[in-house]
PDB file of C-alpha atoms in Angstrom:
ATOM      1  CA  UNK A   1      48.038 -20.681 -26.537  1.00 48.00           C
ATOM      2  CA  UNK A   2      51.091 -18.449 -26.754  1.00 50.00           C
ATOM      3  CA  UNK A   3      50.216 -14.770 -26.781  1.00 56.00           C
ATOM      4  CA  UNK A   4      51.990 -12.357 -29.049  1.00 58.00           C
ATOM      5  CA  UNK A   5      54.185  -9.941 -27.125  1.00 63.00           C
ATOM      6  CA  UNK A   6      52.670  -6.519 -26.561  1.00 75.00           C
ATOM      7  CA  UNK A   7      54.560  -4.057 -28.823  1.00 73.00           C
ATOM      8  CA  UNK A   8      53.569  -1.167 -26.548  1.00 74.00           C
ATOM      9  CA  UNK A   9      55.315  -2.785 -23.583  1.00 76.00           C
ATOM     10  CA  UNK A  10      58.714  -2.497 -25.225  1.00 88.00           C
ATOM     11  CA  UNK A  11      57.926   0.696 -27.146  1.00 92.00           C
ATOM     12  CA  UNK A  12      56.839   2.618 -24.063  1.00 91.00           C
ATOM     13  CA  UNK A  13      59.820   1.287 -22.095  1.00 92.00           C
ATOM     14  CA  UNK A  14      62.369   2.906 -24.394  1.00 95.00           C
ATOM     15  CA  UNK A  15      64.278   5.451 -22.342  1.00 95.00           C
ATOM     16  CA  UNK A  16      67.497   5.808 -24.334  1.00 97.00           C
ATOM     17  CA  UNK A  17      67.806   5.219 -28.054  1.00 97.00           C
ATOM     18  CA  UNK A  18      69.211   6.562 -31.301  1.00 97.00           C
ATOM     19  CA  UNK A  19      67.267   7.398 -34.447  1.00 97.00           C
ATOM     20  CA  UNK A  20      68.532   7.452 -38.022  1.00 96.00           C
ATOM     21  CA  UNK A  21      66.689   8.713 -41.085  1.00 95.00           C
ATOM     22  CA  UNK A  22      66.521   7.182 -44.555  1.00 94.00           C
ATOM     23  CA  UNK A  23      65.372   9.249 -47.541  1.00 92.00           C
ATOM     24  CA  UNK A  24      64.185   8.279 -50.990  1.00 89.00           C
ATOM     25  CA  UNK A  25      62.069   9.902 -53.687  1.00 84.00           C
ATOM     26  CA  UNK A  26      58.969   7.921 -52.701  1.00 88.00           C
ATOM     27  CA  UNK A  27      59.584   6.855 -49.097  1.00 92.00           C
ATOM     28  CA  UNK A  28      60.928   8.144 -45.783  1.00 95.00           C
ATOM     29  CA  UNK A  29      61.906   6.044 -42.771  1.00 97.00           C
ATOM     30  CA  UNK A  30      62.983   6.733 -39.195  1.00 97.00           C
ATOM     31  CA  UNK A  31      64.639   3.803 -37.407  1.00 97.00           C
ATOM     32  CA  UNK A  32      65.220   3.616 -33.643  1.00 97.00           C
ATOM     33  CA  UNK A  33      67.948   1.416 -32.157  1.00 96.00           C
ATOM     34  CA  UNK A  34      69.101   0.695 -28.614  1.00 94.00           C
ATOM     35  CA  UNK A  35      72.482  -0.156 -27.102  1.00 86.00           C
ATOM     36  CA  UNK A  36      74.257   0.245 -30.415  1.00 79.00           C
ATOM     37  CA  UNK A  37      72.514  -2.790 -31.900  1.00 87.00           C
ATOM     38  CA  UNK A  38      72.142  -3.080 -35.645  1.00 90.00           C
ATOM     39  CA  UNK A  39      68.515  -4.252 -35.707  1.00 93.00           C
ATOM     40  CA  UNK A  40      65.972  -1.435 -35.176  1.00 96.00           C
ATOM     41  CA  UNK A  41      63.315  -1.750 -32.479  1.00 96.00           C
ATOM     42  CA  UNK A  42      60.917   0.901 -33.858  1.00 97.00           C
ATOM     43  CA  UNK A  43      60.188   2.046 -37.392  1.00 97.00           C
ATOM     44  CA  UNK A  44      58.262   5.119 -38.563  1.00 98.00           C
ATOM     45  CA  UNK A  45      57.659   4.893 -42.299  1.00 98.00           C
ATOM     46  CA  UNK A  46      55.635   6.507 -45.059  1.00 97.00           C
ATOM     47  CA  UNK A  47      55.539   5.787 -48.761  1.00 94.00           C
ATOM     48  CA  UNK A  48      56.247   9.309 -49.934  1.00 91.00           C
ATOM     49  CA  UNK A  49      58.827  12.110 -50.064  1.00 87.00           C
ATOM     50  CA  UNK A  50      59.719  13.414 -46.571  1.00 88.00           C
ATOM     51  CA  UNK A  51      57.584  16.514 -47.198  1.00 89.00           C
ATOM     52  CA  UNK A  52      54.558  14.534 -48.388  1.00 89.00           C
ATOM     53  CA  UNK A  53      51.263  14.738 -46.532  1.00 89.00           C
ATOM     54  CA  UNK A  54      50.835  11.061 -45.658  1.00 95.00           C
ATOM     55  CA  UNK A  55      51.127   9.862 -42.076  1.00 98.00           C
ATOM     56  CA  UNK A  56      54.051   7.846 -40.811  1.00 98.00           C
ATOM     57  CA  UNK A  57      53.005   4.372 -39.664  1.00 98.00           C
ATOM     58  CA  UNK A  58      54.927   3.469 -36.508  1.00 98.00           C
ATOM     59  CA  UNK A  59      55.639  -0.226 -35.955  1.00 97.00           C
ATOM     60  CA  UNK A  60      57.396  -2.205 -33.239  1.00 96.00           C
ATOM     61  CA  UNK A  61      57.443  -5.759 -31.904  1.00 90.00           C
ATOM     62  CA  UNK A  62      58.795  -8.861 -33.657  1.00 88.00           C
ATOM     63  CA  UNK A  63      60.132  -8.001 -37.122  1.00 91.00           C
ATOM     64  CA  UNK A  64      58.546  -4.533 -36.701  1.00 95.00           C
ATOM     65  CA  UNK A  65      55.196  -5.900 -37.856  1.00 93.00           C
ATOM     66  CA  UNK A  66      52.867  -4.541 -35.161  1.00 95.00           C
ATOM     67  CA  UNK A  67      51.400  -1.074 -35.566  1.00 97.00           C
ATOM     68  CA  UNK A  68      51.661   1.097 -32.451  1.00 97.00           C
ATOM     69  CA  UNK A  69      50.273   4.261 -33.990  1.00 98.00           C
ATOM     70  CA  UNK A  70      50.605   7.040 -36.538  1.00 98.00           C
ATOM     71  CA  UNK A  71      52.382  10.389 -36.557  1.00 98.00           C
ATOM     72  CA  UNK A  72      53.014  13.410 -38.706  1.00 98.00           C
ATOM     73  CA  UNK A  73      55.095  16.476 -37.945  1.00 97.00           C
ATOM     74  CA  UNK A  74      52.445  17.966 -35.649  1.00 98.00           C
ATOM     75  CA  UNK A  75      50.325  15.201 -34.106  1.00 98.00           C
ATOM     76  CA  UNK A  76      50.262  11.551 -33.013  1.00 98.00           C
ATOM     77  CA  UNK A  77      47.466   8.961 -32.904  1.00 98.00           C
ATOM     78  CA  UNK A  78      47.032   5.478 -31.434  1.00 97.00           C
ATOM     79  CA  UNK A  79      46.227   2.591 -33.800  1.00 97.00           C
ATOM     80  CA  UNK A  80      42.481   3.267 -33.326  1.00 97.00           C
ATOM     81  CA  UNK A  81      43.177   6.914 -34.347  1.00 97.00           C
ATOM     82  CA  UNK A  82      42.616   8.233 -30.818  1.00 98.00           C
ATOM     83  CA  UNK A  83      44.685  11.457 -30.513  1.00 98.00           C
ATOM     84  CA  UNK A  84      47.753  11.445 -28.279  1.00 98.00           C
ATOM     85  CA  UNK A  85      48.733  15.086 -28.472  1.00 98.00           C
ATOM     86  CA  UNK A  86      50.410  17.726 -30.589  1.00 98.00           C
ATOM     87  CA  UNK A  87      53.773  19.404 -31.159  1.00 98.00           C
ATOM     88  CA  UNK A  88      54.154  23.051 -32.134  1.00 97.00           C
ATOM     89  CA  UNK A  89      57.198  25.108 -33.081  1.00 95.00           C
ATOM     90  CA  UNK A  90      57.052  28.873 -33.354  1.00 91.00           C
ATOM     91  CA  UNK A  91      60.037  30.177 -35.276  1.00 79.00           C
ATOM     92  CA  UNK A  92      61.680  33.316 -33.903  1.00 70.00           C
ATOM     93  CA  UNK A  93      64.307  35.615 -35.312  1.00 63.00           C
ATOM     94  CA  UNK A  94      65.158  37.244 -31.971  1.00 66.00           C
ATOM     95  CA  UNK A  95      65.985  34.064 -30.048  1.00 68.00           C
ATOM     96  CA  UNK A  96      65.508  30.316 -29.845  1.00 75.00           C
ATOM     97  CA  UNK A  97      62.401  28.814 -31.421  1.00 83.00           C
ATOM     98  CA  UNK A  98      59.521  28.211 -29.005  1.00 90.00           C
ATOM     99  CA  UNK A  99      58.641  24.491 -28.841  1.00 95.00           C
ATOM    100  CA  UNK A 100      55.495  23.098 -27.193  1.00 97.00           C
ATOM    101  CA  UNK A 101      54.877  19.387 -26.608  1.00 98.00           C
ATOM    102  CA  UNK A 102      51.242  19.009 -25.510  1.00 98.00           C
ATOM    103  CA  UNK A 103      50.359  15.448 -24.460  1.00 98.00           C
ATOM    104  CA  UNK A 104      46.945  14.366 -23.261  1.00 97.00           C
ATOM    105  CA  UNK A 105      47.104  13.463 -19.583  1.00 95.00           C
ATOM    106  CA  UNK A 106      50.573  14.941 -19.120  1.00 97.00           C
ATOM    107  CA  UNK A 107      50.053  18.569 -19.961  1.00 95.00           C
ATOM    108  CA  UNK A 108      52.286  20.929 -21.859  1.00 97.00           C
ATOM    109  CA  UNK A 109      56.072  20.604 -21.978  1.00 98.00           C
ATOM    110  CA  UNK A 110      58.266  23.421 -23.255  1.00 97.00           C
ATOM    111  CA  UNK A 111      61.395  22.748 -25.301  1.00 96.00           C
ATOM    112  CA  UNK A 112      64.525  24.766 -24.570  1.00 91.00           C
ATOM    113  CA  UNK A 113      68.071  24.593 -25.971  1.00 89.00           C
ATOM    114  CA  UNK A 114      70.535  22.858 -23.635  1.00 86.00           C
ATOM    115  CA  UNK A 115      74.062  24.097 -23.014  1.00 73.00           C
ATOM    116  CA  UNK A 116      75.659  27.520 -23.156  1.00 56.00           C
ATOM    117  CA  UNK A 117      76.838  27.084 -26.745  1.00 58.00           C
ATOM    118  CA  UNK A 118      73.352  26.164 -27.981  1.00 63.00           C
ATOM    119  CA  UNK A 119      71.719  29.045 -26.140  1.00 56.00           C
ATOM    120  CA  UNK A 120      74.276  31.538 -27.406  1.00 55.00           C
ATOM    121  CA  UNK A 121      74.050  30.366 -31.027  1.00 60.00           C
ATOM    122  CA  UNK A 122      70.254  30.639 -30.998  1.00 58.00           C
ATOM    123  CA  UNK A 123      70.151  34.002 -29.250  1.00 57.00           C
ATOM    124  CA  UNK A 124      69.809  37.360 -30.959  1.00 51.00           C
ATOM    125  CA  UNK A 125      71.828  38.770 -32.687  1.00 56.00           C
ATOM    126  CA  UNK A 126      74.109  35.740 -33.072  1.00 51.00           C
ATOM    127  CA  UNK A 127      71.325  33.567 -34.480  1.00 52.00           C
ATOM    128  CA  UNK A 128      71.322  35.399 -37.813  1.00 55.00           C
ATOM    129  CA  UNK A 129      75.022  34.729 -38.297  1.00 53.00           C
ATOM    130  CA  UNK A 130      75.085  31.130 -37.084  1.00 53.00           C
ATOM    131  CA  UNK A 131      71.730  29.623 -38.086  1.00 53.00           C
ATOM    132  CA  UNK A 132      72.750  28.426 -41.557  1.00 53.00           C
ATOM    133  CA  UNK A 133      72.845  24.986 -43.130  1.00 54.00           C
ATOM    134  CA  UNK A 134      76.629  24.986 -43.231  1.00 57.00           C
ATOM    135  CA  UNK A 135      76.951  25.864 -39.542  1.00 61.00           C
ATOM    136  CA  UNK A 136      74.231  23.426 -38.530  1.00 60.00           C
ATOM    137  CA  UNK A 137      76.266  20.632 -40.080  1.00 64.00           C
ATOM    138  CA  UNK A 138      79.268  21.275 -37.856  1.00 63.00           C
ATOM    139  CA  UNK A 139      77.490  22.166 -34.601  1.00 72.00           C
ATOM    140  CA  UNK A 140      75.254  19.925 -32.528  1.00 81.00           C
ATOM    141  CA  UNK A 141      71.712  20.722 -31.390  1.00 86.00           C
ATOM    142  CA  UNK A 142      70.186  19.677 -28.066  1.00 90.00           C
ATOM    143  CA  UNK A 143      66.646  20.367 -26.844  1.00 93.00           C
ATOM    144  CA  UNK A 144      65.207  19.540 -23.418  1.00 96.00           C
ATOM    145  CA  UNK A 145      61.425  19.342 -22.963  1.00 97.00           C
ATOM    146  CA  UNK A 146      59.911  19.606 -19.507  1.00 97.00           C
ATOM    147  CA  UNK A 147      57.529  21.355 -17.136  1.00 97.00           C
ATOM    148  CA  UNK A 148      56.959  21.783 -13.412  1.00 96.00           C
ATOM    149  CA  UNK A 149      54.973  18.522 -13.508  1.00 96.00           C
ATOM    150  CA  UNK A 150      57.272  16.430 -15.701  1.00 97.00           C
ATOM    151  CA  UNK A 151      60.990  15.837 -16.237  1.00 97.00           C
ATOM    152  CA  UNK A 152      60.076  15.220 -19.875  1.00 97.00           C
ATOM    153  CA  UNK A 153      62.730  14.177 -22.357  1.00 98.00           C
ATOM    154  CA  UNK A 154      65.586  15.503 -24.458  1.00 97.00           C
ATOM    155  CA  UNK A 155      67.134  14.812 -27.804  1.00 96.00           C
ATOM    156  CA  UNK A 156      70.297  15.821 -29.571  1.00 94.00           C
ATOM    157  CA  UNK A 157      71.292  16.027 -33.208  1.00 92.00           C
ATOM    158  CA  UNK A 158      75.067  15.463 -33.159  1.00 89.00           C
ATOM    159  CA  UNK A 159      77.222  17.494 -35.523  1.00 83.00           C
ATOM    160  CA  UNK A 160      77.553  16.097 -39.040  1.00 83.00           C
ATOM    161  CA  UNK A 161      75.958  16.434 -42.441  1.00 81.00           C
ATOM    162  CA  UNK A 162      73.656  13.417 -41.967  1.00 83.00           C
ATOM    163  CA  UNK A 163      70.855  13.902 -39.478  1.00 85.00           C
ATOM    164  CA  UNK A 164      70.611  11.392 -36.671  1.00 91.00           C
ATOM    165  CA  UNK A 165      69.370  11.721 -33.117  1.00 96.00           C
ATOM    166  CA  UNK A 166      70.151  10.635 -29.573  1.00 97.00           C
ATOM    167  CA  UNK A 167      67.056  10.496 -27.359  1.00 98.00           C
ATOM    168  CA  UNK A 168      66.736  10.246 -23.569  1.00 98.00           C
ATOM    169  CA  UNK A 169      63.356   9.965 -21.821  1.00 98.00           C
ATOM    170  CA  UNK A 170      63.333  11.205 -18.211  1.00 98.00           C
ATOM    171  CA  UNK A 171      59.608  10.744 -17.515  1.00 98.00           C
ATOM    172  CA  UNK A 172      58.174   7.286 -18.367  1.00 97.00           C
ATOM    173  CA  UNK A 173      54.767   8.884 -18.959  1.00 97.00           C
ATOM    174  CA  UNK A 174      56.045  10.652 -22.090  1.00 98.00           C
ATOM    175  CA  UNK A 175      54.409   9.219 -25.205  1.00 97.00           C
ATOM    176  CA  UNK A 176      57.053   7.778 -27.475  1.00 97.00           C
ATOM    177  CA  UNK A 177      54.628   8.244 -30.357  1.00 97.00           C
ATOM    178  CA  UNK A 178      54.379  11.977 -29.762  1.00 98.00           C
ATOM    179  CA  UNK A 179      58.124  12.080 -29.271  1.00 98.00           C
ATOM    180  CA  UNK A 180      58.509  10.653 -32.794  1.00 98.00           C
ATOM    181  CA  UNK A 181      56.212  13.392 -34.042  1.00 98.00           C
ATOM    182  CA  UNK A 182      58.544  15.928 -32.444  1.00 97.00           C
ATOM    183  CA  UNK A 183      61.569  14.330 -34.122  1.00 97.00           C
ATOM    184  CA  UNK A 184      59.928  14.345 -37.550  1.00 96.00           C
ATOM    185  CA  UNK A 185      59.077  18.043 -37.181  1.00 96.00           C
ATOM    186  CA  UNK A 186      62.602  18.976 -36.100  1.00 93.00           C
ATOM    187  CA  UNK A 187      64.074  16.847 -38.864  1.00 92.00           C
ATOM    188  CA  UNK A 188      61.904  18.374 -41.565  1.00 92.00           C
ATOM    189  CA  UNK A 189      61.994  22.032 -40.625  1.00 89.00           C
ATOM    190  CA  UNK A 190      65.172  22.585 -38.603  1.00 86.00           C
ATOM    191  CA  UNK A 191      67.799  19.958 -39.393  1.00 84.00           C
ATOM    192  CA  UNK A 192      69.898  20.310 -42.512  1.00 79.00           C
ATOM    193  CA  UNK A 193      70.869  17.234 -44.513  1.00 82.00           C
ATOM    194  CA  UNK A 194      72.131  17.170 -48.118  1.00 80.00           C
ATOM    195  CA  UNK A 195      70.111  14.023 -48.748  1.00 84.00           C
ATOM    196  CA  UNK A 196      66.935  16.078 -48.389  1.00 82.00           C
ATOM    197  CA  UNK A 197      68.197  18.414 -51.066  1.00 78.00           C
ATOM    198  CA  UNK A 198      68.791  15.496 -53.422  1.00 81.00           C
ATOM    199  CA  UNK A 199      65.277  14.167 -52.785  1.00 81.00           C
ATOM    200  CA  UNK A 200      63.835  17.635 -53.418  1.00 78.00           C
ATOM    201  CA  UNK A 201      65.467  17.702 -56.837  1.00 77.00           C
ATOM    202  CA  UNK A 202      64.149  14.281 -57.784  1.00 70.00           C
ATOM    203  CA  UNK A 203      60.540  14.409 -56.561  1.00 66.00           C
ATOM    204  CA  UNK A 204      57.396  16.437 -56.132  1.00 59.00           C
ATOM    205  CA  UNK A 205      56.386  16.520 -52.424  1.00 51.00           C
ATOM    206  CA  UNK A 206      52.819  17.509 -53.385  1.00 56.00           C
ATOM    207  CA  UNK A 207      52.339  14.339 -55.398  1.00 54.00           C
ATOM    208  CA  UNK A 208      51.243  11.769 -52.818  1.00 57.00           C
TER     209      UNK A 208
END
């Protein structure tokens, strides 16, 4: 009997990939691709506005039909709903936001802006002048998460009005599920994208 391939084997092996986001009034989808290929290898999807309370179902494997877990903007769970960890962002007006990526079995990773330009733009007092939707569209973002015990991972949102992400995993122990939770939080609360504004005008995020 031929066994179905394990979706976790390929999902947890992803160490470099890009993520695009699709918005609609009643659905939101994140799609991960590798090596510039057209077909996505991971999909995080929910049948609601991007600000709706439902969980994203994350699928991988052949035709993206196998569930590998669930995420929202703060937490991630395995298919059996066992918790993986949490992501927290504390917004600051006097410097860069404080990001914490707390994964069970790996500990707590701290997210910091990468590059002199990123650090300067997010520092006080320049943050007030530069942290606007218009500026965010023309400047890139890059965050690196790590600790003394883990090389962690990093992701970048390249400059442009449409949010998309470039992800690099440095520690194979990093949960890709929790990483997707981190991306959804950054995308919802930090990244600017005119498509979100259009969805806001056409839907009620409280109506799930």
